Rosetta silent file (secondary structure, phi, psi, omega in degrees, C-alpha in Angstrom):
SEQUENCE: XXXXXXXXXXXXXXXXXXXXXXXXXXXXXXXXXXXXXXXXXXXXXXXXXXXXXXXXXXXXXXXXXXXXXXXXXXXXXXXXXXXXXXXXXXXXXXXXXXXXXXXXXXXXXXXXXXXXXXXXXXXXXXXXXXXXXXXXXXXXXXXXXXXXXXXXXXXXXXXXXXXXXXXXXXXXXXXXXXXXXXXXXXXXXXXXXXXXXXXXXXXXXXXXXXXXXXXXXXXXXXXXXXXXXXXXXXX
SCORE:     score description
SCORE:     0.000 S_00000001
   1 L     0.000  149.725 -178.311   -9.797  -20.702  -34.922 S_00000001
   2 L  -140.596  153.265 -169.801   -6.058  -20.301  -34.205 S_00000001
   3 H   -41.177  -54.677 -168.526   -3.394  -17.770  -34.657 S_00000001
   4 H   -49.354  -39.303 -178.148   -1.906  -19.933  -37.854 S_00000001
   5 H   -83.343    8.359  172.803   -5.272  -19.182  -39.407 S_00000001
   6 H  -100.602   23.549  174.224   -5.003  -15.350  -39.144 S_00000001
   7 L   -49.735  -30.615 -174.404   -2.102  -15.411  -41.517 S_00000001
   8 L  -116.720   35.248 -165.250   -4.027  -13.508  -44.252 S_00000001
   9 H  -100.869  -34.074  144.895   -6.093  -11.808  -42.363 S_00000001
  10 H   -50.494   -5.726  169.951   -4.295   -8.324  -43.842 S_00000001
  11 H  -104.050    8.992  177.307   -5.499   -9.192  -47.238 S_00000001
  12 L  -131.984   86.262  173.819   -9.420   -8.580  -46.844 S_00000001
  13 L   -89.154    5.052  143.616   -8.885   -5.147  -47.165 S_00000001
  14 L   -76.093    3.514 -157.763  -12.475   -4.412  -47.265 S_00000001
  15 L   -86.044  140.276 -161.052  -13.525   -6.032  -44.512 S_00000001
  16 L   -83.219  -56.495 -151.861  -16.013   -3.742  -42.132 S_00000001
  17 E  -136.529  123.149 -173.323  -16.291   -5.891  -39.242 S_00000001
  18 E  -127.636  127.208  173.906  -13.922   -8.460  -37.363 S_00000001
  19 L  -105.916  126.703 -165.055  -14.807  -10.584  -34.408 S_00000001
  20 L  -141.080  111.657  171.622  -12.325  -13.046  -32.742 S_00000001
  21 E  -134.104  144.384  159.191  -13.378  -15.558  -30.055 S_00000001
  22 L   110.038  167.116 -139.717  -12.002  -18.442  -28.283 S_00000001
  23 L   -81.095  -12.431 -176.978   -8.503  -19.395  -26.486 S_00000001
  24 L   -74.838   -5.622  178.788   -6.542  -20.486  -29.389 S_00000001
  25 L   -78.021  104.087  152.829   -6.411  -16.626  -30.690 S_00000001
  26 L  -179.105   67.350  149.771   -3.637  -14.539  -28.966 S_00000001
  27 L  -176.847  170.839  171.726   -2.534  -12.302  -30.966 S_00000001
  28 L  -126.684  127.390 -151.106   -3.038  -10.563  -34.497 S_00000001
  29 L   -44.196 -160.619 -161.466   -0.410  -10.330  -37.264 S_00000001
  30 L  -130.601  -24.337  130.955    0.699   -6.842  -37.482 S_00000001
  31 L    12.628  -52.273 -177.609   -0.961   -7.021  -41.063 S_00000001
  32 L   -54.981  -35.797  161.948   -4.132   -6.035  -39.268 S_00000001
  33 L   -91.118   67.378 -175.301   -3.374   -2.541  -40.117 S_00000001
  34 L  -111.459  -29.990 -142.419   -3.800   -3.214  -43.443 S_00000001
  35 L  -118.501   75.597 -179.034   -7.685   -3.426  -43.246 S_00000001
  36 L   -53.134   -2.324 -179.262   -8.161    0.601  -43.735 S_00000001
  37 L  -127.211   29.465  166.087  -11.802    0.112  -43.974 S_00000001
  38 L   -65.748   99.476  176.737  -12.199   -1.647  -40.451 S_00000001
  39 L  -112.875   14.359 -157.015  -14.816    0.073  -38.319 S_00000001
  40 E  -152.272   88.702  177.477  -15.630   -2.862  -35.646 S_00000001
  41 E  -110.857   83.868  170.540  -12.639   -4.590  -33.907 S_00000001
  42 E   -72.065  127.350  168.875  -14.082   -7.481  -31.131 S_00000001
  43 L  -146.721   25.441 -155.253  -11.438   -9.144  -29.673 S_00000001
  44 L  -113.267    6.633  114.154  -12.169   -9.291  -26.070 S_00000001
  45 E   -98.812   38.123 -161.954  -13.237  -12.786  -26.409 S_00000001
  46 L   -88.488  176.976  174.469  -10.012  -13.863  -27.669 S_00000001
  47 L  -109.778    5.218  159.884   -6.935  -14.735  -26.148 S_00000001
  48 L   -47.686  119.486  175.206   -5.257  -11.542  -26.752 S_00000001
  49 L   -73.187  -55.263 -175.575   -2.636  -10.117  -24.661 S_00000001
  50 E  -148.448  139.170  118.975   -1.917   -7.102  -26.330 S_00000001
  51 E    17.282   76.980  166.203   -2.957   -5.314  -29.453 S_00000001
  52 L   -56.167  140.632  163.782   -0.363   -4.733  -32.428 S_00000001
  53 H   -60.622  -10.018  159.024    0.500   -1.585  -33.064 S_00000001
  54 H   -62.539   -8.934 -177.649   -0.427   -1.241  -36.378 S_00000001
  55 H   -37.341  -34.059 -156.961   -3.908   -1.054  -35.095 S_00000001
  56 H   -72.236   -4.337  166.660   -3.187    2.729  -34.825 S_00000001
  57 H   -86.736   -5.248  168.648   -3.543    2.935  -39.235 S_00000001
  58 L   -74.835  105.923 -179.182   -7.201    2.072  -38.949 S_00000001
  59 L   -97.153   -9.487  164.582   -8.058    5.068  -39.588 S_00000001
  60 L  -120.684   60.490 -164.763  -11.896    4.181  -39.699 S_00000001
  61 L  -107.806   91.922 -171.818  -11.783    2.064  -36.828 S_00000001
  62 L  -100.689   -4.903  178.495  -15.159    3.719  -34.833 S_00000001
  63 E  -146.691  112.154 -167.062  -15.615    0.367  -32.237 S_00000001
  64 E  -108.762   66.514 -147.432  -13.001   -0.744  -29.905 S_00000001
  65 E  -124.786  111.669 -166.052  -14.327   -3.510  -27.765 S_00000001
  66 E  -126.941   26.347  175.326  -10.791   -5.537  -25.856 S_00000001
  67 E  -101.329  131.981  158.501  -12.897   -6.186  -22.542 S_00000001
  68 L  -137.863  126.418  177.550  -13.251   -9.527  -20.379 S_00000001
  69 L     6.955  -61.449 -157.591  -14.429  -11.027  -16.827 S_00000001
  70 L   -97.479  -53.798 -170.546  -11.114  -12.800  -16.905 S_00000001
  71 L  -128.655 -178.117 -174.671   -8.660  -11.184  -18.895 S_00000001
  72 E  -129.341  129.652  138.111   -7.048   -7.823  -20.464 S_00000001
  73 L  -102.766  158.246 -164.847   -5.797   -6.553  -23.820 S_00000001
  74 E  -103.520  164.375  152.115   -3.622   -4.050  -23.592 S_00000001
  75 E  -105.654  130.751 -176.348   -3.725   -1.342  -26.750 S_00000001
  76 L   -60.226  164.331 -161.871   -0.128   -0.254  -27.874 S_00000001
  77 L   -65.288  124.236  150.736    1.562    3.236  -27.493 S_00000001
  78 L    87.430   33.338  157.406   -0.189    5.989  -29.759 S_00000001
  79 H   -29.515  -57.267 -173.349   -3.393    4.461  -29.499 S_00000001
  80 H   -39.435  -24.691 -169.800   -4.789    8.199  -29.295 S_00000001
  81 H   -69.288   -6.085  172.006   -4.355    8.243  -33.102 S_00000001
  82 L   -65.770   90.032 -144.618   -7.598    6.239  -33.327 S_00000001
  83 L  -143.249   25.863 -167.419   -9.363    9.668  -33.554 S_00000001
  84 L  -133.687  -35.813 -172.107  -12.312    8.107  -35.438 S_00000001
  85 L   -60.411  111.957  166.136  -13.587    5.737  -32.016 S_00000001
  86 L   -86.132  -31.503 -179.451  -16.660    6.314  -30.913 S_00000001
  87 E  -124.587  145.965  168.676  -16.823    3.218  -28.346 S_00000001
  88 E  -145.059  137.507  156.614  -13.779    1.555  -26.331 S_00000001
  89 E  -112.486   99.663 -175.570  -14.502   -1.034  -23.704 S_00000001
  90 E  -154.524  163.937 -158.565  -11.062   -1.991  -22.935 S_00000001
  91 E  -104.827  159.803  142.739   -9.054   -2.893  -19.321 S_00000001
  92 L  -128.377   42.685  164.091   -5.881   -1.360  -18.320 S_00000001
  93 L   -76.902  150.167  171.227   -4.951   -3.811  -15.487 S_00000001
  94 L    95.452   15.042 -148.417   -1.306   -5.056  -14.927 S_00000001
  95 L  -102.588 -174.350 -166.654    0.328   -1.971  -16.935 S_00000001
  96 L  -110.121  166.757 -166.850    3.113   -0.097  -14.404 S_00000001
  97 H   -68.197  -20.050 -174.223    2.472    3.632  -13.253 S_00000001
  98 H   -89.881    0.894 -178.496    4.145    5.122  -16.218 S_00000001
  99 H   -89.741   -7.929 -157.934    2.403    2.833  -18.721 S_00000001
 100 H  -111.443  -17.543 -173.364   -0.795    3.478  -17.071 S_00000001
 101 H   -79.421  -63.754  174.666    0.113    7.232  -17.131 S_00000001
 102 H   -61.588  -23.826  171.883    0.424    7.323  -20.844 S_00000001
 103 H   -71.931  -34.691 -160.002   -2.494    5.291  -21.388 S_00000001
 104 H   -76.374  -37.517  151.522   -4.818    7.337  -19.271 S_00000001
 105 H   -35.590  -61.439 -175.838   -3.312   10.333  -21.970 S_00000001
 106 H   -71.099  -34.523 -169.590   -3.884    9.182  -24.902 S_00000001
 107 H   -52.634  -41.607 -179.126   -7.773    8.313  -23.864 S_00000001
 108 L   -72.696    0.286  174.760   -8.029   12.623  -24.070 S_00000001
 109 L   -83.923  -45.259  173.336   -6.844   12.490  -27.667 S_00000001
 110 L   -62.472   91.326 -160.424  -10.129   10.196  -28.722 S_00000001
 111 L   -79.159  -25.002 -171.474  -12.536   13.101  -28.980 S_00000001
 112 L   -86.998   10.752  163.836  -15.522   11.773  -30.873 S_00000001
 113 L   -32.250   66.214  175.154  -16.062    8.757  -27.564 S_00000001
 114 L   -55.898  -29.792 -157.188  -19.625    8.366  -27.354 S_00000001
 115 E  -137.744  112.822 -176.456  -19.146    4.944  -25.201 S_00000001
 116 E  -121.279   82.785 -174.514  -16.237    4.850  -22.342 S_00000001
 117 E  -123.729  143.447 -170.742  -16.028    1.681  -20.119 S_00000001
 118 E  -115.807  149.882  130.704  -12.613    1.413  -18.369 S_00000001
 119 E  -136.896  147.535 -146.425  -11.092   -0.876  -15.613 S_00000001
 120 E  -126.048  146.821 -176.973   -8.916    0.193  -13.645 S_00000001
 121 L  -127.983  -23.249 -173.509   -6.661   -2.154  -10.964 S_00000001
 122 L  -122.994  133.124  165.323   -4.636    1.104   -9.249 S_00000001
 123 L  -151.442   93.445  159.686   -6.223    4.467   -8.642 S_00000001
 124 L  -100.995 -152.938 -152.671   -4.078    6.323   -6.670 S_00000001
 125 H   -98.823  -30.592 -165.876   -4.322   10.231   -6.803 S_00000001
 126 H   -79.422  -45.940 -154.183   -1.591   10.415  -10.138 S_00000001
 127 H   -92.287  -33.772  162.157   -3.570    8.553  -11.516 S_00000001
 128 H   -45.897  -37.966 -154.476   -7.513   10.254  -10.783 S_00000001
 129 H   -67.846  -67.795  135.371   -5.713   13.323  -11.954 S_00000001
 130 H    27.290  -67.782  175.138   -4.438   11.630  -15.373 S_00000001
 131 H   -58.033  -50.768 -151.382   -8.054   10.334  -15.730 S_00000001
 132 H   -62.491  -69.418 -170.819   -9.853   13.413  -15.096 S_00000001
 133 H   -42.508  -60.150  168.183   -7.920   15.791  -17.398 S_00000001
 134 H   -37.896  -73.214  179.018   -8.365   13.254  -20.024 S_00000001
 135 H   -55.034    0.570  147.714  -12.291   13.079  -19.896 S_00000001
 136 H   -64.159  -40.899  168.958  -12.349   17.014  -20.435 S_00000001
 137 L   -94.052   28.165 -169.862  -11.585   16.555  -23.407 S_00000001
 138 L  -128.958   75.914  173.186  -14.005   14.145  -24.200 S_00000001
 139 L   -62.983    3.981  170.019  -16.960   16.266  -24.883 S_00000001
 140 L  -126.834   13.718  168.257  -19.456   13.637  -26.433 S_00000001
 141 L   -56.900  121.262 -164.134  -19.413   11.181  -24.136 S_00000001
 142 L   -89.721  -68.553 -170.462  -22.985    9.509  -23.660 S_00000001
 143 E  -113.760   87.489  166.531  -21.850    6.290  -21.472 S_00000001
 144 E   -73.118  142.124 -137.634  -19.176    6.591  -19.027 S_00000001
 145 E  -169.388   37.421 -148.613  -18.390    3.302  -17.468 S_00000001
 146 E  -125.854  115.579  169.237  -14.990    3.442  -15.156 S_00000001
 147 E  -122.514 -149.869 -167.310  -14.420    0.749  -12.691 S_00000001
 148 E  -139.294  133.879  141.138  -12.217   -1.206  -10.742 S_00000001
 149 H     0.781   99.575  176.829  -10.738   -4.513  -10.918 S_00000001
 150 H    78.668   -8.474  168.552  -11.341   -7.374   -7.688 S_00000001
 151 H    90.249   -7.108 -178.728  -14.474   -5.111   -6.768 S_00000001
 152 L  -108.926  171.822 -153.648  -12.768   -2.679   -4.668 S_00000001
 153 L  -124.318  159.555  147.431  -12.901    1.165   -4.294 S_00000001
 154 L   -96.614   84.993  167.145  -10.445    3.666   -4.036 S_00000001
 155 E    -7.855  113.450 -179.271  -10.968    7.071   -1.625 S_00000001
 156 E  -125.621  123.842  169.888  -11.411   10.213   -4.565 S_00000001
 157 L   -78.254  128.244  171.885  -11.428   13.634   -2.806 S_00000001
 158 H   -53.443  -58.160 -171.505  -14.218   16.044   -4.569 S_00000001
 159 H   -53.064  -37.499  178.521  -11.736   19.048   -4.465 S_00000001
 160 H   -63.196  -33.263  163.826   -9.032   16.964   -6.431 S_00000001
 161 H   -68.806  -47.550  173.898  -11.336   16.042   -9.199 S_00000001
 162 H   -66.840  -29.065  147.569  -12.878   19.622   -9.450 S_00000001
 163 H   -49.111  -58.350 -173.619   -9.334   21.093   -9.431 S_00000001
 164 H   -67.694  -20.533  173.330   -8.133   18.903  -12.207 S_00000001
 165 L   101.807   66.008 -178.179  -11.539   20.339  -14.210 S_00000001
 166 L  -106.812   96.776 -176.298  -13.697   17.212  -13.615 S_00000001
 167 L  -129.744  139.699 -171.230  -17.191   18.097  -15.787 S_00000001
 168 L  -101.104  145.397 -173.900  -19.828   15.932  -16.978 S_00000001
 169 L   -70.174  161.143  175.412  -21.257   16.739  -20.908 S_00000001
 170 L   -86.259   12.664 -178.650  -24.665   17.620  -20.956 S_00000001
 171 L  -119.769   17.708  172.934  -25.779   15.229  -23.041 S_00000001
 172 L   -43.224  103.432 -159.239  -24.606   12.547  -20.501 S_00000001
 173 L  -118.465   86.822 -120.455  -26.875    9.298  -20.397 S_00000001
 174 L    50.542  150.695 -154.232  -25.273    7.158  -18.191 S_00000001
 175 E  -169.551  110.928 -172.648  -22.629    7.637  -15.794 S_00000001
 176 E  -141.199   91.282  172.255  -20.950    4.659  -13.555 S_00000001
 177 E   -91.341   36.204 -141.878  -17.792    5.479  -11.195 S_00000001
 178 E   -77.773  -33.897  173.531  -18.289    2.285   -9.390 S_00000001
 179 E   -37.746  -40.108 -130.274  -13.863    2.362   -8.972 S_00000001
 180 E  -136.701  126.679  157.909  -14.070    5.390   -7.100 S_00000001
 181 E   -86.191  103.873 -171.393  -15.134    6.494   -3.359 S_00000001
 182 E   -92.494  152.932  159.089  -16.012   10.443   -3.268 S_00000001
 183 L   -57.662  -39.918  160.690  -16.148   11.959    0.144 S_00000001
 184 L  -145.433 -166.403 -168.792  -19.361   13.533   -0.922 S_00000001
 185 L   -75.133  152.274  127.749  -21.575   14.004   -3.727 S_00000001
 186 L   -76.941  136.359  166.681  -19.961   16.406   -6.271 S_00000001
 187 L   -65.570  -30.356 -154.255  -22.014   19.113   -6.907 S_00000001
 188 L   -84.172  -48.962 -163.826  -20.395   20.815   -9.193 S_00000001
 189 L   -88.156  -35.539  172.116  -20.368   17.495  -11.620 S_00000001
 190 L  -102.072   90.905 -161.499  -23.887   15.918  -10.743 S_00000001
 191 L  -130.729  108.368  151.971  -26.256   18.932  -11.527 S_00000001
 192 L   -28.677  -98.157 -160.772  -29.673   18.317  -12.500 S_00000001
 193 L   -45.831   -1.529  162.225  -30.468   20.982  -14.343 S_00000001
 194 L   -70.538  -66.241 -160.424  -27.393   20.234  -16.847 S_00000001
 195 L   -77.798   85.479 -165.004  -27.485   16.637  -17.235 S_00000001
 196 L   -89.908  -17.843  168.286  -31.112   16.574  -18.629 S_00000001
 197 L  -113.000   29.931  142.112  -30.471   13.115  -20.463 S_00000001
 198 L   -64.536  120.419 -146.252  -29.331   11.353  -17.996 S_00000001
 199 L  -144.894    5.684  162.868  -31.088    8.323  -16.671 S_00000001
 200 E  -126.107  134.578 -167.678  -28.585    5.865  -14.967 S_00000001
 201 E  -140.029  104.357  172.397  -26.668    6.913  -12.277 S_00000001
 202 E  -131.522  137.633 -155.413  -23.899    4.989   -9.892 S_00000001
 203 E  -147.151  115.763  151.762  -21.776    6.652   -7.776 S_00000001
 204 E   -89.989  153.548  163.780  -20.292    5.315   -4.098 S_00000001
 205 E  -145.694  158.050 -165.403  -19.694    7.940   -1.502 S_00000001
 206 L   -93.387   -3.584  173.832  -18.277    7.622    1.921 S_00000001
 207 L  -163.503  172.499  174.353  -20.739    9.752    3.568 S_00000001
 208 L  -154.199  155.879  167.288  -23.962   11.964    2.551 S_00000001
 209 L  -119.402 -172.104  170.418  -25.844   15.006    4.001 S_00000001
 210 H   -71.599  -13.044  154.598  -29.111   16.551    3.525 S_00000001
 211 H   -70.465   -1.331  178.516  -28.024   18.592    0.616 S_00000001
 212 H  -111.355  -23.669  105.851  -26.829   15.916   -1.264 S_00000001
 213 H    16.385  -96.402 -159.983  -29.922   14.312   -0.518 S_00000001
 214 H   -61.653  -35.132  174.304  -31.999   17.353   -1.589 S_00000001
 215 H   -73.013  -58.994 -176.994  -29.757   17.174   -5.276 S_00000001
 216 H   -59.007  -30.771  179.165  -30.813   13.761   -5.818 S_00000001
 217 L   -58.933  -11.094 -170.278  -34.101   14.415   -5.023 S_00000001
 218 L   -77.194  -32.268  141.482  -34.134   16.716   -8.132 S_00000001
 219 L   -20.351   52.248  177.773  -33.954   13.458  -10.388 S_00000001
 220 L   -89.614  -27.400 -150.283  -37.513   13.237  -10.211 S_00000001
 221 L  -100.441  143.746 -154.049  -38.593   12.129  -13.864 S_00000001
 222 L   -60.590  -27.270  175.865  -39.364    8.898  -14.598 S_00000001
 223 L   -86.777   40.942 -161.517  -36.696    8.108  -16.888 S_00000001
 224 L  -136.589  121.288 -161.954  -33.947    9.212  -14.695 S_00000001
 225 E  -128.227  120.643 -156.631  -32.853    5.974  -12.680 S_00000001
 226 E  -115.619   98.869  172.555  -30.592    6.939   -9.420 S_00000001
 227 L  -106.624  134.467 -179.292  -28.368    4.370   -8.121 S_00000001
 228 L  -126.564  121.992  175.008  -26.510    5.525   -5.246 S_00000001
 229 E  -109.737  122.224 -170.975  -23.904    3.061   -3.157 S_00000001
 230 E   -96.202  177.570 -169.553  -22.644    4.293    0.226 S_00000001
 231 L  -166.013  106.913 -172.496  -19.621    2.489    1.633 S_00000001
 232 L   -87.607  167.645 -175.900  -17.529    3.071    5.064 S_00000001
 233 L   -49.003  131.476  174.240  -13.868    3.631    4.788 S_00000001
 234 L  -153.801  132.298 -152.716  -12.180    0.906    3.921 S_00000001
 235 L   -73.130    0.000    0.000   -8.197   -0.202    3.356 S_00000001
């Protein structure tokens, strides 16, 4: 399939569920918000650069999935109005710090996010904060997912996250910072007795003691699966 054949693609306005794959796709008319009963939007094997902004009239748009190996879609300005998404898989490499600023915003407007996978290609400190405040306000998050581009880590100071009000829901079942180096475990954020359905867990940290240790150790029950990655400092 090719772009010429998504001419009409705005006129099957009932359509539930749309899927797009292979390189000749890349882009989608602007039409696309048109299809008011859309609750499944795949595009992330596609050839998509970026997203039209009508996207943001699907107002029953509940699955967002614009992730690949290889490539990125971006989603256009005022995303947040998708206020219906329970899952986004989507990248936000190449954008510039203030486009990356605004994106990382609007992610705290989608409240009902059961499913959150991110990559990330810059994480400097503007931008952990940015993140963090956003996932406060994303109290139903299940599957947290936020990585990094190229495989590499960024240094995240524990006080800077816990200052911005960095808390995990308690009905958290997975939980993957793989982006991000903490200095130590947080405590404050990885608490047994909170997170009771949580059962995957990956986290790097640059160093560990025996109390962080003794908190993992709490993770005893069998369905609670503890991946921990240590790391030395690295530029």
């Amino acid at each position: 399939m090719e772009d010429c054949h998504l001419e009409n693609l705005g006129d099957l306005l009932h359509l539930r569920y749309l899927k797009l794959t292979g390189p000749g796709i890349s882009g989608l008319p602007k039409q696309t918000g048109n299809l008011k009963f859309l609750q499944t939007l795949h595009v992330g094997e596609a050839a998509i650069k970026e997203l039209p902004s009508s996207i943001v009239l699907l107002p029953q748009l509940v699955c967002l999935l614009c992730i690949h190996w290889s490539r990125s879609t971006r989603l256009p300005d005022g995303f947040g109005k998708l206020t219906s998404l329970e899952e986004l898989r989507i990248s936000a490499v190449g954008y510039d710090k203030c486009k990356k600023g605004r994106f990382l915003k609007e992610l705290g407007s989608l409240v009902e996010l059961r499913v959150l996978n991110v990559e990330i290609d810059q994480m400097d400190e503007s931008v952990q904060r940015d993140l963090v405040e956003s996932l406060h306000n994303l109290h139903k998050i299940q599957d947290l997912i936020i990585k990094k581009r190229y495989h590499d880590v960024t240094d995240a100071d524990v006080a800077t996250w816990e200052a911005a009000g960095f808390e995990l829901p308690q009905h958290l079942r997975r939980l993957s910072l793989s982006g991000v180096r903490f200095s130590r475990l947080p405590p404050s954020c990885i608490n047994p007795s909170r997170l009771h359905s949580l059962f995957y867990l990956e986290l790097c940290l640059a160093s560990m003691d025996e109390q962080d240790l003794r908190l993992l150790g709490m993770f005893t029950e069998h369905w609670i699966i503890s991946t921990l990655l240590t790391a030395t400092s690295r530029s």
